[in-house]
PDB file of C-alpha atoms in Angstrom:
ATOM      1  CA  UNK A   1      79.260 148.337  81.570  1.00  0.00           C
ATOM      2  CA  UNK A   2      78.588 146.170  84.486  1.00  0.00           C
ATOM      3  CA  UNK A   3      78.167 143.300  82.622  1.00  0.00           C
ATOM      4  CA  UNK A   4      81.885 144.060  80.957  1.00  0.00           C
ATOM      5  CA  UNK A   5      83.307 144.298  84.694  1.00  0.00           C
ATOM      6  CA  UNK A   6      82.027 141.172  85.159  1.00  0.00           C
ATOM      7  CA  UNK A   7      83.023 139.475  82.353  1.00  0.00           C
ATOM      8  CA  UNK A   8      86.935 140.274  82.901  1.00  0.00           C
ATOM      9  CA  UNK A   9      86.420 139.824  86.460  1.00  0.00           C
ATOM     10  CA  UNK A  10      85.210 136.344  85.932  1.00  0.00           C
ATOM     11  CA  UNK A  11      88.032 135.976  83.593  1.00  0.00           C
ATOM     12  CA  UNK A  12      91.006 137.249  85.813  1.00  0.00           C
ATOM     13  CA  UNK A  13      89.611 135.174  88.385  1.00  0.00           C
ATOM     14  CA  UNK A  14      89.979 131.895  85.881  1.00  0.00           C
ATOM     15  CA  UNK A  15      92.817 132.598  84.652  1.00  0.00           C
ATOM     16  CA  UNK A  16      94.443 133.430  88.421  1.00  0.00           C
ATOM     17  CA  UNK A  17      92.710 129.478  88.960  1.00  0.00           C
ATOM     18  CA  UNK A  18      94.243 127.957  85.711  1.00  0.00           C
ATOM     19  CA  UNK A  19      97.741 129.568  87.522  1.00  0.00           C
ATOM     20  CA  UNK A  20      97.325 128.036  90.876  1.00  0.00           C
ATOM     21  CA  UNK A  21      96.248 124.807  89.290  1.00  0.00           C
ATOM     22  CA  UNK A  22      99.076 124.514  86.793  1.00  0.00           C
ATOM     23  CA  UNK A  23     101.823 125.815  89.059  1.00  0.00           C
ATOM     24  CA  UNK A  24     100.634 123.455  92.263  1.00  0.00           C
ATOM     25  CA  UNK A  25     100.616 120.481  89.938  1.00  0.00           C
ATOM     26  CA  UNK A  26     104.203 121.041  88.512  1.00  0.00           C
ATOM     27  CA  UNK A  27     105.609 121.576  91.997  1.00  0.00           C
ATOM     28  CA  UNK A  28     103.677 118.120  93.125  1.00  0.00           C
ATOM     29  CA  UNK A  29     105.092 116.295  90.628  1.00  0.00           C
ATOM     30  CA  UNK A  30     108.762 117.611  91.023  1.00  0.00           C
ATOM     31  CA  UNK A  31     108.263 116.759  95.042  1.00  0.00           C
ATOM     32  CA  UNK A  32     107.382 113.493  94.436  1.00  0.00           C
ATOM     33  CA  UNK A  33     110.572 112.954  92.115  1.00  0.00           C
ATOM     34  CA  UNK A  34     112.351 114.385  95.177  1.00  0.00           C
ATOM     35  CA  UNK A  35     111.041 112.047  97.272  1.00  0.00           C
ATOM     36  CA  UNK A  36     111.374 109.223  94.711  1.00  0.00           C
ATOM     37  CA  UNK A  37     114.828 109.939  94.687  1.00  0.00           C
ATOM     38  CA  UNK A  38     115.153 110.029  97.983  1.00  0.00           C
ATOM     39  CA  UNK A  39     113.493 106.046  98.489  1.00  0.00           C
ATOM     40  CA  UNK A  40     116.991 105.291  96.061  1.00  0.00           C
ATOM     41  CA  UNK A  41     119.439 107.125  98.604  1.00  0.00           C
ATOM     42  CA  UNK A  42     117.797 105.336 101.615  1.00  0.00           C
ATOM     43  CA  UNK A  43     117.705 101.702  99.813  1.00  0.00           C
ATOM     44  CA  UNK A  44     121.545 102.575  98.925  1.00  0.00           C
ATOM     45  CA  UNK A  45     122.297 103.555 102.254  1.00  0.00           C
ATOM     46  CA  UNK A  46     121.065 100.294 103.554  1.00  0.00           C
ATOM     47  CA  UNK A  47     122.637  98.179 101.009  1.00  0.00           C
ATOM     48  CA  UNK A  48     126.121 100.118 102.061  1.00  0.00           C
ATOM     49  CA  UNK A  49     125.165  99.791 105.813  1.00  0.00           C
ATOM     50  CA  UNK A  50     124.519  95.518 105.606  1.00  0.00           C
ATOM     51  CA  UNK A  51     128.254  95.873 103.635  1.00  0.00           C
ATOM     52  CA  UNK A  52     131.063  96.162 106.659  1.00  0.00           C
ATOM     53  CA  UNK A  53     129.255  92.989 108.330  1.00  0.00           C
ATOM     54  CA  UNK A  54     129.608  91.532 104.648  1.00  0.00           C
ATOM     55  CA  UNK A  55     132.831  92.172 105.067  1.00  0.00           C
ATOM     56  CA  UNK A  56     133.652  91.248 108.638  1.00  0.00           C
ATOM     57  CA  UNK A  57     131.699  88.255 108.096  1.00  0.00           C
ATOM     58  CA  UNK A  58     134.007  87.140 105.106  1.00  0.00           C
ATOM     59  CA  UNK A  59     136.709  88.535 106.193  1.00  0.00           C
ATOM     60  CA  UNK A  60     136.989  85.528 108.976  1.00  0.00           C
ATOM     61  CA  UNK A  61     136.900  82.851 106.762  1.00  0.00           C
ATOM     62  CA  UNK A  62     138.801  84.142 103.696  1.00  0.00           C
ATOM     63  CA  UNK A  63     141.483  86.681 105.072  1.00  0.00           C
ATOM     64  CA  UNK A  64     143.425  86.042 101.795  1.00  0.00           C
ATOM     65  CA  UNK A  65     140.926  87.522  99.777  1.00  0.00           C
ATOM     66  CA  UNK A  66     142.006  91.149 100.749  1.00  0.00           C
ATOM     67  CA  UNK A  67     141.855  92.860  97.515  1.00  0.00           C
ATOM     68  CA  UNK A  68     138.376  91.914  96.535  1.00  0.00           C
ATOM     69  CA  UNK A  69     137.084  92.995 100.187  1.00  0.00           C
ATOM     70  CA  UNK A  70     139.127  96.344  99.958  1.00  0.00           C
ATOM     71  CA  UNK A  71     137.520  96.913  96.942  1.00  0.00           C
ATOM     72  CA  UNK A  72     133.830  96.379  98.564  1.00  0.00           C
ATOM     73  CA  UNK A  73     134.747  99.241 101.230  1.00  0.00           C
ATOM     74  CA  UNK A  74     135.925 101.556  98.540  1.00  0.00           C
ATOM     75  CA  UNK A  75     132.597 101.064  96.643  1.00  0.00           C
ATOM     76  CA  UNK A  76     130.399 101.266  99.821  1.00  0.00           C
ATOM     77  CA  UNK A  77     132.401 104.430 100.455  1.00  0.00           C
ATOM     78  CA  UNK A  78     131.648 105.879  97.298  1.00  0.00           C
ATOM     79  CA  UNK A  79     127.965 105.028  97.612  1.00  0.00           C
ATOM     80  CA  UNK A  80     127.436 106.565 100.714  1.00  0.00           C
ATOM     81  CA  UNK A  81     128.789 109.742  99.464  1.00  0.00           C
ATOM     82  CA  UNK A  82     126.736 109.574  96.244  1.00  0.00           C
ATOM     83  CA  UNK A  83     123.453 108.923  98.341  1.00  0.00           C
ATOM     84  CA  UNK A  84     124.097 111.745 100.554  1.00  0.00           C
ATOM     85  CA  UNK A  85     124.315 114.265  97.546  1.00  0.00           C
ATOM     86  CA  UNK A  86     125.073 112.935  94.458  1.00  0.00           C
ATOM     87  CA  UNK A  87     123.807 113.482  90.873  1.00  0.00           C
ATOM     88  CA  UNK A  88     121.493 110.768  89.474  1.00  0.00           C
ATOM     89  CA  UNK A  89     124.201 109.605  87.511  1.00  0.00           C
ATOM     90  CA  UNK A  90     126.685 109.330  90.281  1.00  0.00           C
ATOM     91  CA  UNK A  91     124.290 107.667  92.228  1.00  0.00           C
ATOM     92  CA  UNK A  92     123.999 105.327  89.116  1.00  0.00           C
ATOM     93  CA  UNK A  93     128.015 104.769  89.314  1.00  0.00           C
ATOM     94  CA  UNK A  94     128.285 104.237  92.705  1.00  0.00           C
ATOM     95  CA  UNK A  95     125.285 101.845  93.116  1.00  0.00           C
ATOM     96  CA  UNK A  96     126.885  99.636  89.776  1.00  0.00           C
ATOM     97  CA  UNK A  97     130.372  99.568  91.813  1.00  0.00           C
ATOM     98  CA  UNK A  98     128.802  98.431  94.888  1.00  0.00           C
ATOM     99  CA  UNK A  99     126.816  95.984  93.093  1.00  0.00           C
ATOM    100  CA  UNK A 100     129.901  94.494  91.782  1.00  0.00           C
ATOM    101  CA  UNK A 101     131.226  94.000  94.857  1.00  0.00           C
ATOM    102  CA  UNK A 102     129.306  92.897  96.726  1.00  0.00           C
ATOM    103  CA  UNK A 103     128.508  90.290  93.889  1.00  0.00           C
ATOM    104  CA  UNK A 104     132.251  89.538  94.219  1.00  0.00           C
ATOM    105  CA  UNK A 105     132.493  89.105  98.002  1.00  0.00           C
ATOM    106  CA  UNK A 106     129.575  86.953  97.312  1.00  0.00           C
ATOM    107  CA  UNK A 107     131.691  84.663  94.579  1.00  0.00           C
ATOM    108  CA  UNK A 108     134.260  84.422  96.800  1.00  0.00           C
ATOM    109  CA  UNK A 109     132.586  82.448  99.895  1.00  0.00           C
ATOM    110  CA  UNK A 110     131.358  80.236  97.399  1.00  0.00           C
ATOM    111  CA  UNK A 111     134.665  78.883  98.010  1.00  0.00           C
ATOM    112  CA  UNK A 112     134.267  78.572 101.372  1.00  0.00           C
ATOM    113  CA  UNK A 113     132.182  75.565 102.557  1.00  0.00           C
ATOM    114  CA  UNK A 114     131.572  76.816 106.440  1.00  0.00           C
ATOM    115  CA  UNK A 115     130.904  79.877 105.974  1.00  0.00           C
ATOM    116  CA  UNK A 116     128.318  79.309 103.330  1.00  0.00           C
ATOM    117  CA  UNK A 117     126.513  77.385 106.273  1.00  0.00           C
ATOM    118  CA  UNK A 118     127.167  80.444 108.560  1.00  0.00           C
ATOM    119  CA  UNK A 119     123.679  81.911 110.070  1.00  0.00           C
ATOM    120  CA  UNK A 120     125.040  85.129 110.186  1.00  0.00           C
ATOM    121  CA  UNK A 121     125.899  85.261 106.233  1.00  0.00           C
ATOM    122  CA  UNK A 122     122.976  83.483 105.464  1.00  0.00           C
ATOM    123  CA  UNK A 123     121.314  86.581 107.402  1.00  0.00           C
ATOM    124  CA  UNK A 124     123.202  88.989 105.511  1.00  0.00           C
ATOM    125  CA  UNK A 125     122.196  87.413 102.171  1.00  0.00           C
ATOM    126  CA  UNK A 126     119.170  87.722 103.052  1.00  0.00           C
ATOM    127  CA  UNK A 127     119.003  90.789 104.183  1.00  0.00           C
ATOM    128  CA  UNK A 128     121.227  92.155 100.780  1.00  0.00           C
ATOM    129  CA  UNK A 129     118.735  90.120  98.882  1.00  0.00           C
ATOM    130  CA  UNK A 130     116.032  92.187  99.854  1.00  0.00           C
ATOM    131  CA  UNK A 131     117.706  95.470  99.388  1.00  0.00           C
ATOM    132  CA  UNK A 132     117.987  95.014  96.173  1.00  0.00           C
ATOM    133  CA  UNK A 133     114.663  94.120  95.803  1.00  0.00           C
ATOM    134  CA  UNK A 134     113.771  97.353  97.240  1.00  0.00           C
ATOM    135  CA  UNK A 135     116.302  99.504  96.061  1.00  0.00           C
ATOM    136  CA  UNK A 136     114.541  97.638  92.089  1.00  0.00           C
ATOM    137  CA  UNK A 137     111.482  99.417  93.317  1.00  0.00           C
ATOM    138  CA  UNK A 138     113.044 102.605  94.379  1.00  0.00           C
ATOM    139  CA  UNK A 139     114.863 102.758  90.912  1.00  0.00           C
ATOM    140  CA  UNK A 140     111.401 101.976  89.043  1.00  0.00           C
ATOM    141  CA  UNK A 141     109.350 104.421  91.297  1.00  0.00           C
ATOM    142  CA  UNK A 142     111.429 107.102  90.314  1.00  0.00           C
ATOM    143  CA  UNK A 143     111.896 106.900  87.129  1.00  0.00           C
ATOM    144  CA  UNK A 144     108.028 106.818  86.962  1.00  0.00           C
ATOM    145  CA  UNK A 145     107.861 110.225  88.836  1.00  0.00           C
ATOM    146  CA  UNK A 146     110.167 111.404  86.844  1.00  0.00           C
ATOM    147  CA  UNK A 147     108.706 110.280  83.759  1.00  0.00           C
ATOM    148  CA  UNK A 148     105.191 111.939  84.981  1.00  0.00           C
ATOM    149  CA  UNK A 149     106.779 115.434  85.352  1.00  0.00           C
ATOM    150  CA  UNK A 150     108.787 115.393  82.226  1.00  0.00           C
ATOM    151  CA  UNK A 151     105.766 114.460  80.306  1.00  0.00           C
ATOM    152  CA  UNK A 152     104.014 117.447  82.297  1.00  0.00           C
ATOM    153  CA  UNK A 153     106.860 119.614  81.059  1.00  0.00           C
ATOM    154  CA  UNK A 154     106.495 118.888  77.584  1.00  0.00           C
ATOM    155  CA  UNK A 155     101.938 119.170  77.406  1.00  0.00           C
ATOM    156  CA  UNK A 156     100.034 122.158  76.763  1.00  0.00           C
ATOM    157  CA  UNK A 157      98.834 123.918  79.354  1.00  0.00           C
ATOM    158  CA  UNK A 158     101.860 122.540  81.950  1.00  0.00           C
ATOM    159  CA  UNK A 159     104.480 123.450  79.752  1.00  0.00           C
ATOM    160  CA  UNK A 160     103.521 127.210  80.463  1.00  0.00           C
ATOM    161  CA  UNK A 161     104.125 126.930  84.506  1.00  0.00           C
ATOM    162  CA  UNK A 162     107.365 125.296  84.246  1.00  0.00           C
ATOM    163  CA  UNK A 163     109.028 128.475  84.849  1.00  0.00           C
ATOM    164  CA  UNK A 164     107.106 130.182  87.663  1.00  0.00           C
ATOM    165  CA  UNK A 165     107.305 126.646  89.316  1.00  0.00           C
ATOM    166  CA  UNK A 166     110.619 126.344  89.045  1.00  0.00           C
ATOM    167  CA  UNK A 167     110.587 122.765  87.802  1.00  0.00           C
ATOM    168  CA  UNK A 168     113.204 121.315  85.604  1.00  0.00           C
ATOM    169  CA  UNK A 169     112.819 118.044  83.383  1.00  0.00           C
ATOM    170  CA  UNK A 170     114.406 115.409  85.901  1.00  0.00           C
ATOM    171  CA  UNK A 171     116.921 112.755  84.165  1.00  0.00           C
ATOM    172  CA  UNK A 172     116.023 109.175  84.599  1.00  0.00           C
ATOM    173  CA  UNK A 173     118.121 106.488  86.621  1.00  0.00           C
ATOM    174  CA  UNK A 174     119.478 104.338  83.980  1.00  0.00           C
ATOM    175  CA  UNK A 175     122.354 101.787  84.587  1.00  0.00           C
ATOM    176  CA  UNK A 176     125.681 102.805  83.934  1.00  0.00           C
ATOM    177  CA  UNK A 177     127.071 101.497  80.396  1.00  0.00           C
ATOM    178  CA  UNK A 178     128.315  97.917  81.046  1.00  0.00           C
ATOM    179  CA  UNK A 179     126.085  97.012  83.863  1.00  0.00           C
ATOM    180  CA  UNK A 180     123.815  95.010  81.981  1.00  0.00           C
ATOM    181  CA  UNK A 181     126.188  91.792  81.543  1.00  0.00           C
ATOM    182  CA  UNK A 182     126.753  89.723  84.125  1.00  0.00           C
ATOM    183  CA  UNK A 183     129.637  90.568  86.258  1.00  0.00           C
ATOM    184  CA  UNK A 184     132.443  88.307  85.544  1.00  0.00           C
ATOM    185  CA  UNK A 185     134.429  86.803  88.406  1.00  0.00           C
ATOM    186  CA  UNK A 186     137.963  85.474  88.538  1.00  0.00           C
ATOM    187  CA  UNK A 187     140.078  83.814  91.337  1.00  0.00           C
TER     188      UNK A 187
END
């Protein structure tokens, strides 16, 4: 009788383990997602933060241009507002718009000679260069999180603790369709 006791004592107690295990690892995994995630918002945030001194900078040299750097404030706009609480997808969008912006404020002082030589847009291209480096990373980072917790989602014994956890399959960052040709510019 003892031994019996025992025996489903032993088991409650592994089974209670197995629980803890499987439920902490889920909600690890979704939290670093989260956080993955968040590394995209902040690297958008600073791309759309180098943008109005993009702008200004341009703006000085090529007033004429107005309608390409209108369009680079409506983009950073939208970004901003898709880092701050956006869906992946949306964040996706906003990012590709901003992209082509800024890629097209970037055409555009090809035509202009002095400011080309300016420090402060050499700065800023610098500094935009880099973002995107980082905001590449952010992308890749998180799509590897979330690519870790799907797969969790999907095994034997994780699949079982998706529920307590409350953890969701996560959808990846993916570029929006179009976004893999070049941008096309025209003056």
């Amino acid at each position: 009788m003892v031994t019996a006791i025992v025996i489903v004592v032993v088991l409650v107690v592994v089974i209670g383990a197995v629980f803890v295990v499987g439920f902490n690892r889920l909600r690890r995994a979704d939290v670093l997602a989260q956080e993955a995630l968040g590394g995209i918002d902040v690297q958008l945030s600073r791309r759309a933060d180098l943008v109005p001194n993009l702008v200004a900078t341009v703006r000085g040299y090529a007033a004429h241009e107005k309608s390409v750097l209108e369009e680079v404030t409506a983009a950073r706009t939208a970004a901003s507002r898709a880092a701050s609480g956006g869906t992946v997808a949306e964040k996706a969008q906003a990012d590709a718009r901003l992209e082509k912006a800024v890629f097209d404020v970037l055409a555009v002082a090809e035509n202009y000679p002095d400011l080309k030589a300016s420090a402060n847009f050499l700065d800023l291209q610098r500094q935009l260069g880099e973002t995107e480096d980082q905001l590449a990373f952010a992308r890749q980072y998180y799509n590897d999180a979330a690519g870790r917790l799907n797969t969790s989602l999907k095994t034997i014994p994780w699949m079982f603790f998706a529920g307590p956890a409350g953890v969701r399959e996560r959808e990846f960052y993916t570029a929006p369709a179009g976004t893999e040709l070049p941008p096309t510019v025209s003056f």
